[in-house]
XYZ file of C-alpha atoms in Angstrom:
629
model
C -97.470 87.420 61.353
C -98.652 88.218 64.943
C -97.374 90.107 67.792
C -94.135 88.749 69.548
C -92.706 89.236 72.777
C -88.476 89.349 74.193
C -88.632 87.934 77.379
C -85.455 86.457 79.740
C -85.762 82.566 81.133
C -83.290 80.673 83.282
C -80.909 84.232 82.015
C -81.398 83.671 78.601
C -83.076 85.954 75.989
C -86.034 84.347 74.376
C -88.618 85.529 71.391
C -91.879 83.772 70.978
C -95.746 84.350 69.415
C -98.117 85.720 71.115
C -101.324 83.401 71.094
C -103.505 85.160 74.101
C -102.654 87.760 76.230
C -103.582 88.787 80.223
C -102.306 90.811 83.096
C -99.889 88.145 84.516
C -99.187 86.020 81.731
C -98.533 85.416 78.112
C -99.940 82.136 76.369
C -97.272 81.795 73.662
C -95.698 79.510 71.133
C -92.369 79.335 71.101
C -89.337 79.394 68.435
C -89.582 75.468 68.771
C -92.761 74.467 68.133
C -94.208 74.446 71.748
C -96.898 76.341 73.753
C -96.033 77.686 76.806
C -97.067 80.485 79.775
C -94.824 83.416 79.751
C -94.817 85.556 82.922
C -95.509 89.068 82.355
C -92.535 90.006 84.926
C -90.553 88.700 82.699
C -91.061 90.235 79.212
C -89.400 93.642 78.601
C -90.871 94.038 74.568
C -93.802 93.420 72.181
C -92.858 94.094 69.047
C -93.920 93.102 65.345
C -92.197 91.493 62.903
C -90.148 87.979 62.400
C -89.423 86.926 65.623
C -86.112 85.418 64.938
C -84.979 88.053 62.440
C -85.294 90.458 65.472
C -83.394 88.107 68.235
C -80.458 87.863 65.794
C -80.335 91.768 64.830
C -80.321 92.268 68.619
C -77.894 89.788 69.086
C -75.170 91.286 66.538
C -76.166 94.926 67.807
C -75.316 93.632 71.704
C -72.062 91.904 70.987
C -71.109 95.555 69.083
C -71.694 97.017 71.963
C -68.218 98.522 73.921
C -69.581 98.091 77.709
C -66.635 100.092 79.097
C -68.284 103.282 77.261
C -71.961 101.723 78.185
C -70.831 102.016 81.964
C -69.195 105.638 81.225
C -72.612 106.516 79.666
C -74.617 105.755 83.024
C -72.106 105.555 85.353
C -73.264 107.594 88.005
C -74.747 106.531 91.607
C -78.092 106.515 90.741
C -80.479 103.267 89.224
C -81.602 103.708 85.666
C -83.514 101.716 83.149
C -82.724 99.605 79.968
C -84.432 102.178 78.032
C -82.340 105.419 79.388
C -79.212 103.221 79.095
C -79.818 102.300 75.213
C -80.912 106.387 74.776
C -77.556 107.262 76.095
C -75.653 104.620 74.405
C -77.052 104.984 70.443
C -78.997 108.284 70.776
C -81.559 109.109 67.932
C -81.603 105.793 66.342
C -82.491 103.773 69.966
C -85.635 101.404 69.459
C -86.749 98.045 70.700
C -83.795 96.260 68.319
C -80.807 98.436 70.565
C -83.151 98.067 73.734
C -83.097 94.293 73.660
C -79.394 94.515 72.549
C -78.906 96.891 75.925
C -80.453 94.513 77.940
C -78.611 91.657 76.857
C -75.476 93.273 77.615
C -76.541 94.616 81.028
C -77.281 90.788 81.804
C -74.115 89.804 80.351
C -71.484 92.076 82.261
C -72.724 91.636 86.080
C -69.351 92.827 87.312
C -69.880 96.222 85.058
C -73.691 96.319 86.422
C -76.314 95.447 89.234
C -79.145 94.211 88.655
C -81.949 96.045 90.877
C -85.196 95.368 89.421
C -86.601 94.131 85.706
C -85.250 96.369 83.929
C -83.359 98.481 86.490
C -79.615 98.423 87.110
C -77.130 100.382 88.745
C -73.139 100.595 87.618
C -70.877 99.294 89.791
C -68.626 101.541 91.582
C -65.489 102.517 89.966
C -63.289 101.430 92.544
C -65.417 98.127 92.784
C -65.138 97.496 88.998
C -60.954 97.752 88.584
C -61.143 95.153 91.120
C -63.105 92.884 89.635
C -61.220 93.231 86.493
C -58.098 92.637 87.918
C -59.169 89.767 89.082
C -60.376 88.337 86.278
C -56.701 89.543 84.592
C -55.249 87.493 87.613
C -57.296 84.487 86.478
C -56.966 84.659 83.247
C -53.062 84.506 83.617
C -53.123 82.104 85.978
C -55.571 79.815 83.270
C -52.625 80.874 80.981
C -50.072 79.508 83.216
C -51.952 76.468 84.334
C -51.896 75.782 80.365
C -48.320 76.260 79.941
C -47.546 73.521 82.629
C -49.813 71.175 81.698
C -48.547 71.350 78.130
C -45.309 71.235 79.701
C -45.664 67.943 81.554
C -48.100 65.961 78.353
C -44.794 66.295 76.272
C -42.502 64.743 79.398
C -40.586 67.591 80.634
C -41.368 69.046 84.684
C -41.618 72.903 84.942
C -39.062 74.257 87.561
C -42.273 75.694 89.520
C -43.753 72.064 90.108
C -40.492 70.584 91.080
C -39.774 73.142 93.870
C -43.049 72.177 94.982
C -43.185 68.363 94.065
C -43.657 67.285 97.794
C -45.991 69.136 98.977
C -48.016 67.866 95.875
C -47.256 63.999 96.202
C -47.425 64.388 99.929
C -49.489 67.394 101.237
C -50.852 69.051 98.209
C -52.458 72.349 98.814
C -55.653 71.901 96.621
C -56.161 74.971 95.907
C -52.491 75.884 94.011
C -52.039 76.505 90.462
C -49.583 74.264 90.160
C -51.384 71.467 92.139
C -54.467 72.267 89.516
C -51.601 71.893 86.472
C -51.168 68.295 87.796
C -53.991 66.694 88.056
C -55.726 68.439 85.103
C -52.258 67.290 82.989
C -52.756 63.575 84.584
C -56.682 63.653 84.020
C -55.580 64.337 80.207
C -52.750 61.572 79.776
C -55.512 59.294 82.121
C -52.974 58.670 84.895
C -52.949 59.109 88.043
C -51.298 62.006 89.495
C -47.948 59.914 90.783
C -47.340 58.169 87.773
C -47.293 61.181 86.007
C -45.117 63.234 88.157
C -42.715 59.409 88.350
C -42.806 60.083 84.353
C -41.466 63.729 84.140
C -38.449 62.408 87.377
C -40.490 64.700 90.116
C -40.290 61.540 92.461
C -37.303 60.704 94.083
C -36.162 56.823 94.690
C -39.354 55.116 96.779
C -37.083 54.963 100.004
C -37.037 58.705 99.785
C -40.741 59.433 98.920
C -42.044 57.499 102.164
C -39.548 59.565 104.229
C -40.830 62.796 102.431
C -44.395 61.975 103.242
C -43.854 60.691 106.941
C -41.838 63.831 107.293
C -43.753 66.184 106.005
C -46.707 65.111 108.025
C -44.696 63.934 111.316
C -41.864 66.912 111.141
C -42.792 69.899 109.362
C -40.746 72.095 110.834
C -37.742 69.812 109.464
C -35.452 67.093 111.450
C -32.520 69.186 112.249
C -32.556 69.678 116.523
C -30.787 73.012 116.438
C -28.141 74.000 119.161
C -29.509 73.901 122.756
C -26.180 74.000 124.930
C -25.390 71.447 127.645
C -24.718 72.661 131.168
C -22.132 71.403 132.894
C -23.489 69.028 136.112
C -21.890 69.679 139.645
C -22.299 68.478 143.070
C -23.662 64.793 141.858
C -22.060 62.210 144.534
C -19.867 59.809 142.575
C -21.021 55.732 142.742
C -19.228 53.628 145.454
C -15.658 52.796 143.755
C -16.718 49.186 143.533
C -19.550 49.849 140.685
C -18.281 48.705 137.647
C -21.112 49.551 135.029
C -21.687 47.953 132.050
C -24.405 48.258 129.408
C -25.493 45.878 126.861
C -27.182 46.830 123.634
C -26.826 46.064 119.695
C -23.865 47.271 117.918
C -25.649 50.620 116.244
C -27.259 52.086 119.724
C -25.799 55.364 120.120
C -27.991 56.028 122.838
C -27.552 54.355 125.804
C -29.943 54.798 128.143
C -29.187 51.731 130.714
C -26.420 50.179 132.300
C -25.881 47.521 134.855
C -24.043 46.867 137.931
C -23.305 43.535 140.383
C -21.132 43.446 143.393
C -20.818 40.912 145.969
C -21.743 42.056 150.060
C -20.355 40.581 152.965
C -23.380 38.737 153.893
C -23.460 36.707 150.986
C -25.611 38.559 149.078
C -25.750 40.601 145.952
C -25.890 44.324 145.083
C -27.673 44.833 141.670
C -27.399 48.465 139.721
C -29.514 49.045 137.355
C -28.528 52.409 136.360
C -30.307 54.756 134.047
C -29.141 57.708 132.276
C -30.400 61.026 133.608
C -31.130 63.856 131.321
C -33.685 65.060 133.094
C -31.290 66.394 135.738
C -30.344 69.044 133.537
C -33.663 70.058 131.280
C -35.667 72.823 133.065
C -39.506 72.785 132.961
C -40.834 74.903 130.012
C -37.135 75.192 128.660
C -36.846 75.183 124.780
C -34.852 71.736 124.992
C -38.269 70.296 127.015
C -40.266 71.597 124.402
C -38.451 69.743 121.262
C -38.645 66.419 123.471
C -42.769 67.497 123.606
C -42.864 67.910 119.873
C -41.067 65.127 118.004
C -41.950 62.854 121.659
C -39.112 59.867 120.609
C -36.591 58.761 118.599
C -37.655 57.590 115.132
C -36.194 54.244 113.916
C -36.083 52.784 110.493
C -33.865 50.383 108.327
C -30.776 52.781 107.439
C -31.352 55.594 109.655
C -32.927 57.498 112.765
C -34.271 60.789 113.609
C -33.350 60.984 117.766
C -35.400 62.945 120.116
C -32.628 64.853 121.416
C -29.561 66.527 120.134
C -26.089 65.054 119.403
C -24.339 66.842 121.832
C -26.674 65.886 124.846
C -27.054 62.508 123.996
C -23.245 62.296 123.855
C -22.959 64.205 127.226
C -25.519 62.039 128.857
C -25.671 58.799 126.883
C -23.727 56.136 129.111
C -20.878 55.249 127.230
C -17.735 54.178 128.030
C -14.999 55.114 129.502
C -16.279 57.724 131.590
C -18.060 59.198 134.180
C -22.583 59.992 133.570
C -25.022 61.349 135.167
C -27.799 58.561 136.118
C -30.416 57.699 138.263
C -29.815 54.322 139.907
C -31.875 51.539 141.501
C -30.200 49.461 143.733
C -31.464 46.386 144.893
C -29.995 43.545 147.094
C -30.416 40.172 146.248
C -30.317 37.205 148.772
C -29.095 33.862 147.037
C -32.898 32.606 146.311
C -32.816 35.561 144.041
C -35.159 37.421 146.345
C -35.036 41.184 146.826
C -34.059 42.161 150.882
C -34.102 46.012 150.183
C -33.468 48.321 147.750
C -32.675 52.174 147.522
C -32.791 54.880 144.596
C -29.845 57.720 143.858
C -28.807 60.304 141.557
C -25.357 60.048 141.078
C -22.426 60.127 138.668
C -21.578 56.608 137.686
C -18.412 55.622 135.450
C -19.454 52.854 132.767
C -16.592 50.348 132.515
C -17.424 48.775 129.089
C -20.600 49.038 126.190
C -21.128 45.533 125.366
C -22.680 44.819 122.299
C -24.650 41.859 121.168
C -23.460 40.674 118.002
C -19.823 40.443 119.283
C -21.023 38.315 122.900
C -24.153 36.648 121.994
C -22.426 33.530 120.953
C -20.255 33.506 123.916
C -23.555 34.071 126.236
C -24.952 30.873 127.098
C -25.890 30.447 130.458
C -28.119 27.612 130.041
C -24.759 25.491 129.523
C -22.276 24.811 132.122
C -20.225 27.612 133.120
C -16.487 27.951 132.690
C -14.626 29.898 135.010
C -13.003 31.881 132.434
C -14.686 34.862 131.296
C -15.040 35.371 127.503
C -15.905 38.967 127.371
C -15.910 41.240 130.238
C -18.457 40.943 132.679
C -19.552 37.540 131.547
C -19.922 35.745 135.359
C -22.200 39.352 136.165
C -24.019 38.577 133.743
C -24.666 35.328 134.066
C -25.768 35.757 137.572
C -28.446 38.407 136.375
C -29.830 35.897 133.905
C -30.481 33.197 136.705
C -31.993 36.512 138.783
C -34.230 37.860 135.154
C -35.488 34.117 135.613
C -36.473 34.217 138.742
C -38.272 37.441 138.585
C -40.035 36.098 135.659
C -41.205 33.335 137.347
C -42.038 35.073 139.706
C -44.564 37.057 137.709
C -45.993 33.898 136.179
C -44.688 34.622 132.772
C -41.469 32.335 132.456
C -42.676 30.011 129.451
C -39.740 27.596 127.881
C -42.195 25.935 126.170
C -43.409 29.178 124.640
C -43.427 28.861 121.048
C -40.722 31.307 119.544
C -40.750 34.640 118.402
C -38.317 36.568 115.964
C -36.619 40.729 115.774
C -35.205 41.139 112.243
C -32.404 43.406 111.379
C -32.249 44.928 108.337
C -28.724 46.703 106.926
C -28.564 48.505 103.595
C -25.738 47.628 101.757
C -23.537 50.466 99.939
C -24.241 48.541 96.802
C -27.859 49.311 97.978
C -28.421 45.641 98.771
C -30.058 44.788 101.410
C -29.498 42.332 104.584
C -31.763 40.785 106.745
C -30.492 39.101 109.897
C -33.182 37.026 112.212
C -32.904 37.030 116.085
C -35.455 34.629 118.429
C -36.747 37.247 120.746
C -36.121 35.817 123.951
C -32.897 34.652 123.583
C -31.028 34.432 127.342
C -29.329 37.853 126.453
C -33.323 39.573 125.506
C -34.298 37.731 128.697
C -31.582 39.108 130.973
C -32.190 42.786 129.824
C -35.758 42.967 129.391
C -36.371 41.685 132.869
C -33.980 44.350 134.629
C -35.685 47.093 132.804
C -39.318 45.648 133.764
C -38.109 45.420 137.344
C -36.231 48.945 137.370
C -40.142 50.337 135.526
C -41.913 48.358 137.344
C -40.079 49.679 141.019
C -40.399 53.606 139.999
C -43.550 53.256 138.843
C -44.928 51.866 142.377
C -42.863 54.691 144.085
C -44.766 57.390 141.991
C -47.924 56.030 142.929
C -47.760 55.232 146.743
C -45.952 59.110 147.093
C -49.507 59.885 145.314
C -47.250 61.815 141.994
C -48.391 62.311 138.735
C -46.639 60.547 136.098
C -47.598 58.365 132.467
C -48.139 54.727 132.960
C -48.603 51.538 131.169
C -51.802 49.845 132.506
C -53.352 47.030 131.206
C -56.284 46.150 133.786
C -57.656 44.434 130.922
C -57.715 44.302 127.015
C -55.478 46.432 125.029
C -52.364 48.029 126.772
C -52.295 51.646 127.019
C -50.946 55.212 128.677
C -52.503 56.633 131.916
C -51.862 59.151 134.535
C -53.045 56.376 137.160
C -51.481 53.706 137.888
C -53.529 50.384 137.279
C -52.452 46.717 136.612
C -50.472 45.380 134.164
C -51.806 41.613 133.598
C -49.770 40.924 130.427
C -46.488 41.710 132.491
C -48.259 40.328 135.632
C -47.515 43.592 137.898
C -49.462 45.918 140.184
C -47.406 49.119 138.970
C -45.656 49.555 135.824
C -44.182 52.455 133.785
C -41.597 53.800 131.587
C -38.289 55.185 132.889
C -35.376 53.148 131.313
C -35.103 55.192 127.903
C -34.848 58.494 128.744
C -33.016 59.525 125.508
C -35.356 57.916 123.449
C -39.110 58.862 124.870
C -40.608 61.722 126.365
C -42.681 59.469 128.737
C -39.657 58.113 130.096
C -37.856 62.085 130.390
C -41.236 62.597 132.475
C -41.413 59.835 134.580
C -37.429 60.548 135.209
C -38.478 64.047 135.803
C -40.832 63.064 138.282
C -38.956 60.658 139.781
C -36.262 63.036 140.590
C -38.376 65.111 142.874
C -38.776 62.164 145.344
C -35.152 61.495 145.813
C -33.608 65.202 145.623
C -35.686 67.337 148.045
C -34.934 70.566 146.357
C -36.408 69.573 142.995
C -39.888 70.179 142.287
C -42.102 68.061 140.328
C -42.778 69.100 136.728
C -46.204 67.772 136.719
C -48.696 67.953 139.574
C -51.769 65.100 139.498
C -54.543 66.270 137.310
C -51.668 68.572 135.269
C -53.921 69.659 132.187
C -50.820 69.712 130.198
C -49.531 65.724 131.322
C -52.937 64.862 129.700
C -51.993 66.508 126.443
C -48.279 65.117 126.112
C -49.859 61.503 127.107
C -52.364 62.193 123.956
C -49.602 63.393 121.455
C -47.422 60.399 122.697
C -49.633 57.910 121.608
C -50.411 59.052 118.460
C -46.495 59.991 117.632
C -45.747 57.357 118.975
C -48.042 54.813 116.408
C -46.863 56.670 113.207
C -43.255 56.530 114.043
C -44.396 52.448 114.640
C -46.230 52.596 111.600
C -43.659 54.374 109.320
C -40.835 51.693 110.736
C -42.875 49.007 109.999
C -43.971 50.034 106.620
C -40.423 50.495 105.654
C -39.327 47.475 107.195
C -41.836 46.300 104.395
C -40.708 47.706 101.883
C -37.297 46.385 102.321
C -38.404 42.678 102.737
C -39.719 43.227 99.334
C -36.976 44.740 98.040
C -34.949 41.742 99.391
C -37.555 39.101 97.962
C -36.669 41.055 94.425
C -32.760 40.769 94.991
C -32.936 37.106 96.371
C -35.535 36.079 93.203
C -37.670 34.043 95.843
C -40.269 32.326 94.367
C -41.882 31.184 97.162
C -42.213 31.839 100.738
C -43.251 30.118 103.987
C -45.317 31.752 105.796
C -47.116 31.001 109.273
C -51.273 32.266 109.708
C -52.421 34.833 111.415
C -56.305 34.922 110.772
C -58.443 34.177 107.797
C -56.016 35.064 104.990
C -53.533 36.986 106.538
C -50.262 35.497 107.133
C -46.713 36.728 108.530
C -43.868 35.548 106.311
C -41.469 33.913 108.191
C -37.619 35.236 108.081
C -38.699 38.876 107.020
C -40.278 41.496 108.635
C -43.659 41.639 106.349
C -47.227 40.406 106.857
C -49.352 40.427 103.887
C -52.575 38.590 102.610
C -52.722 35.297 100.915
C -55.489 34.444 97.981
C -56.927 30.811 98.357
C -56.172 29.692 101.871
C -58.344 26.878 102.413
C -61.540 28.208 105.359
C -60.586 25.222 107.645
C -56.782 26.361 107.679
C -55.966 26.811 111.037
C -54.479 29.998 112.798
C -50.466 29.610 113.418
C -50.409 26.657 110.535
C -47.481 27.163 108.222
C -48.180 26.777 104.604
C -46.344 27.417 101.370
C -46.933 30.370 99.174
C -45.903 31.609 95.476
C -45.157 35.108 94.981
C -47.557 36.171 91.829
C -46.205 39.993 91.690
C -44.656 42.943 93.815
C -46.014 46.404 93.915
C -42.910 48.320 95.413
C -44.820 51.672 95.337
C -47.914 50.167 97.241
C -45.578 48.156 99.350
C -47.887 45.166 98.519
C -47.134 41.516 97.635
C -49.209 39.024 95.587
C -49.230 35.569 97.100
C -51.151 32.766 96.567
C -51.549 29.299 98.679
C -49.694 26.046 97.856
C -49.626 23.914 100.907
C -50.264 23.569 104.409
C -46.705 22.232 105.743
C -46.972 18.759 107.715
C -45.413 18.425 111.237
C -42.060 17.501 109.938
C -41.659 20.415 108.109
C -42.411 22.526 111.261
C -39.397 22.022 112.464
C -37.476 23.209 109.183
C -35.104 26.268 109.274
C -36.887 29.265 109.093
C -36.926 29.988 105.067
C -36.011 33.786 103.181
C-alpha cells in the first residue's frame, strides 16, 4: 500500500493515494475510484497505512475530543498550530491520527477558533466566545419553542402566544418572529396555507372583523379611539338675520352635518339663498393637536354597519348643524332674480340657528317637484325646497350638464340586521332630492373655490382640465362639472381638504385671521399627497365591504341568478347590489352597457369573489324590467 495524504476540500476532510507527487500538487486517486489534482496548500499529512482505517480512527478520536478544554489548552492571545494544539491536548501519545483529529475539530468549532492560516488558528476571546454561546442557547430554545407551537397547532389547539399576536400575523406579520416562523412552518407541514390554518385552530375572528383588522391595522395603527381634545367655547360670532330659518337635508344615519340651507323672499321680488356650512375651522388652531388628528386619519371612514369619523364626538356635536340650536358656520349668500340668475352674493361667519334636520327616507316620497304643487306643505320647508330644485336645475343647465334623458344611475344602502341579516335598499342617484343638494354644494364649492384663486390663496382643488379628476394647489378647470373653479368646502367634518379650504377661506372674510397655508406651503403639498392615498383605501375598504355584504345577501336570499349590466370585456356590475365582478363566457361581440343573465356557480366569502357564468343577453323588453336582487 502506498503513501496517502489528509487533505480539506469544500471544508471537508478527505484521504486519498498518492500516485505522483510535485511542489504544488498531488496527482491522487481517491477513496472512490477517481484520479484527481490535490493542491499542496491544502494537505496537512502524508502518512502510511490504510487510508480509510486512518480517516475513521481520526474521526472517533475528534468527536472524543472536549473543545471547551481544547480552547483552555491554547487559549491565550497568540496564533498557534494544529500540531502545538494536539501536543497540548493528548501530550506523549500526539501523532498524525490526534493531529488530523485536532484539525477536524478546529474546523468544526469556528465560534471556539479562528482560522488564520492552513494550519494556524487563534481562540476566540473569552468574552467573544460566552456570547456566541449564548446565542446559540437563545436559538436553540427558541428552535425548542418554535417546535412546541407547531406541535401545538398540527393537533388543533392555538398557543396563547400566537393568539395575542394573531393579527399582526394574518394582517402585518413581522417575518422575522418566532411565532410568525411557528405558523407557516406548522401550515407548510399540514400543506395549508397559513389562514386556513390559523381559521382551523379559531385565531380568525368572523370575516367582517378580519377585513376591519387588516384595513385598521394598516390605515390606523395607532388605534381608532380620537382621545379628548376640549372644545372652546365661540364668542363674538354675529348671529344670522332673524328671518334665516335653516334647514339641512341628509339620510337618516348622518350624524354629521356639515350643510344646511336657507330661502327668504326680498322686497324686490327676488330670492335670498343660504347655503350655510358648518365651521370647525373657526376654532382649530394651526399646528394644534386637534389639526394634527384631522392630518392623520384625513376623513371620516364609512362602511356598511359602522364609521370611524375624522373628528371627535364632542366637536362634531358642538359644531355639527343640528337642530334646534344655534352653530357656528360659514355662509354663502346669494340672491336670486326670478330667471334663477344670481344678482350678487356675499360670504359670512356667523352663528346660524338650524330650524329642522330633514331626512330623506321620511320626505323623499312627499318630494316631487316635477308634479304639480299643492299649496300645503307636507314636511317643513317643502315650498323652499321646491324653489331650490327649479334653481339646482337651472344652474345645471347652466353648466351644460342637465341630462333627463341620461340613462340612470343607482346608491345602495346596506343595514345589518341584529339577526345579522342583511338589507339592501336601492336609490336612482339623481333623484330631484340628489339633484337639489348636489347642485347647492357644487355652487357653494364651486363660489369659494374662485374666491381663493382670484385673492391669489393657497388652497386643495379639484381640477379636471382633462382626463382623470384629481387634487391640486392651483386652480384649473373642471370639464366633467363644466366650471372654471372648483373645490371642496361643504364637509368640513368629514375631510381635511374641506377643514383647509374652510381654513383658508376664513382668512378672506375675517381680517384678523391668518391663513394656515401660504402658496407653495411645502407642507399643503404633503397633506394633498396623504389625502389622496387615505382617501382611496378608505374608498377601497368601503367598497370591498360593500362586497362582501352583497354576497352575503346573495347567500341569505339563495339567488340563483343575477342580472347584470356590462362594463367591458367580461366584467359586469350586478344590478340591485353594490358588487362588480367578472363573468366566464360572455360572448366577444357583447356589447358594453348590454344586460344579460348570469348563474351564480360558487361564492368565496373570504376572497370576496363570485363565480358567474353567462346565460343570456336580455332583449329590449326586458330592459325595462325592475331592477332584479
Amino acid at each position: 500500500m502506498g503513501k496517502q495524504i489528509f487533505y480539506e476540500e469544500s471544508g471537508q476532510f478527505k484521504v486519498a493515494e498518492i500516485v505522483q507527487e510535485n511542489d504544488a500538487t498531488f496527482l491522487v486517486n481517491t477513496q472512490h475510484g477517481k484520479r484527481a489534482k490535490i493542491k499542496a496548500s491544502h494537505v496537512f499529512l502524508v502518512f502510511d497505512g490504510d487510508a480509510a482505517q486512518f480517516l475513521q480512527q481520526a474521526a472517533e478520536a475528534a468527536a472524543g475530543i472536549d473543545i471547551s478544554l481544547l480552547w483552555e489548552a491554547v487559549g491565550n492571545e497568540n496564533e498557534f498550530t494544529a500540531a502545538s494544539a494536539a501536543s497540548e491536548y493528548f501530550g506523549d501519545s500526539s501523532g498524525n491520527i490526534e493531529l488530523a483529529a485536532t484539525l477536524m475539530a478546529l474546523y468544526a468549532a469556528p465560534m471556539y477558533f479562528y482560522k488564520k492560516n492552513k494550519g494556524v488558528f487563534k481562540a476566540a476571546p473569552a468574552e467573544t466566545l460566552q456570547q456566541a454561546l449564548a446565542a446559540i442557547e437563545r436559538r436553540k430554545q427558541q428552535e425548542e419553542q418554535i417546535n412546541g407551537w407547531i406541535q401545538e397547532l398540527l393537533a388543533g389547539r392555538l398557543p396563547d402566544e400566537i393568539a395575542a399576536e394573531a393579527k399582526m400575523i394574518l394582517h402585518a406579520p413581522d417575518k422575522q418572529s418566532l411565532k410568525y416562523k411557528a405558523v407557516v412552518k406548522a401550515a407548510d407541514q399540514k400543506k395549508t396555507s397559513l389562514f386556513a390554518l390559523l381559521q382551523s385552530v379559531g385565531a380568525v375572528p368572523p370575516l367582517p372583523e378580519y377585513f376591519l383588522d387588516g384595513f385598521l391595522l394598516t390605515q390606523f395603527p395607532k388605534g381608532t379611539d380620537c382621545g379628548h381634545y376640549p372644545v372652546p367655547v365661540m364668542h363674538n360670532l354675529p348671529d344670522a338675520d332673524t328671518a334665516v330659518r335653516a334647514f339641512s337635508i341628509d339620510d337618516i344615519e348622518t350624524s354629521e352635518v356639515d350643510d344646511a340651507f336657507s330661502v327668504r323672499d326680498l322686497p324686490n321680488g327676488n330670492k335670498l339663498v343660504g347655503i350655510h356650512i358648518a365651521a370647525p375651522a373657526l376654532a382649530i388652531d394651526a399646528e394644534s393637536l386637534l389639526e394634527k388628528l384631522i392630518f392623520e386619519r384625513l376623513s371620516t371612514v364609512y362602511y356598511p354597519g359602522s364609521k370611524i369619523t375624522m373628528l371627535p364626538d364632542n366637536w362634531i356635536a358642538a359644531f355639527s348643524l343640528d337642530e334646534g340650536a344655534a352653530r357656528p358656520a360659514v355662509s354663502l349668500y346669494a340672491e336670486i332674480n326670478p330667471q334663477f340668475e344670481v344678482i350678487r352674493y356675499e360670504s359670512r361667519i356667523e352663528s346660524v340657528y338650524i330650524d329642522c334636520n330633514l331626512r330623506i327616507e321620511n320626505i323623499e316620497q312627499a318630494f316631487q317637484p316635477l308634479q304639480p304643487r299643492s299649496y300645503t306643505e307636507a314636511f317643513a320647508h317643502q315650498h323652499e325646497m321646491n324653489w331650490l330644485y327649479d334653481f339646482a336645475v337651472a344652474r345645471m343647465q347652466a353648466r351644460g350638464k342637465y341630462d333627463p334623458e341620461r340613462l340612470p344611475q343607482y346608491d345602495y344602502g346596506i343595514k345589518l340586521g341584529a339577526d345579522n341579516t342583511v338589507h339592501i335598499s336601492v336609490r336612482e342617484r339623481g333623484a330631484p332630492i340628489d339633484t337639489l343638494v348636489s347642485e347647492l354644494m357644487i355652487f357653494a364649492n364651486s363660489t369659494w373655490a374662485q374666491m381663493l384663486d382670484e385673492a391669489e390663496m393657497a388652497g386643495l382643488f379639484r381640477v379636471q382640465p382633462t382626463g382623470r379628476v384629481r387634487m391640486s394647489t392651483q386652480s384649473e378647470p373642471h370639464i366633467g362639472l363644466g366650471l372654471k373653479h372648483y373645490a371642496w368646502f361643504t364637509s368640513p367634518l368629514r375631510r381635511a381638504t374641506d377643514y383647509i379650504n374652510q381654513k383658508q377661506l376664513i382668512s378672506l372674510l375675517d381680517p384678523d385671521a391668518e391663513p394656515r397655508f401660504e402658496p407653495q406651503d411645502a407642507m399643503l403639498f404633503a397633506v394633498l399627497r396623504d389625502f389622496e392615498s387615505a382617501y382611496a383605501a378608505y374608498n377601497d375598504f368601503q367598497r370591498h365591504m360593500e362586497a362582501y355584504w352583497s354576497l352575503i345577501y346573495i347567500q341569505q336570499e339563495q339567488l340563483q341568478e343575477l342580472t347584470a349590466q356590462l362594463i367591458r370585456d367580461d366584467l359586469v356590475r350586478i344590478e340591485g347590489l353594490p358588487l362588480v365582478s367578472r363573468v366566464n363566457g360572455v360572448p366577444v361581440d357583447a356589447m358594453p352597457k348590454c344586460r344579460m343573465k348570469v348563474s351564480i356557480t360558487g361564492i368565496d366569502p373570504i376572497q370576496v369573489s363570485v363565480g358567474l357564468n353567462y346565460i343570456n343577453v336580455l332583449l329590449p323588453a326586458d330592459n325595462a324590467s325592475q331592477i332584479s336582487g
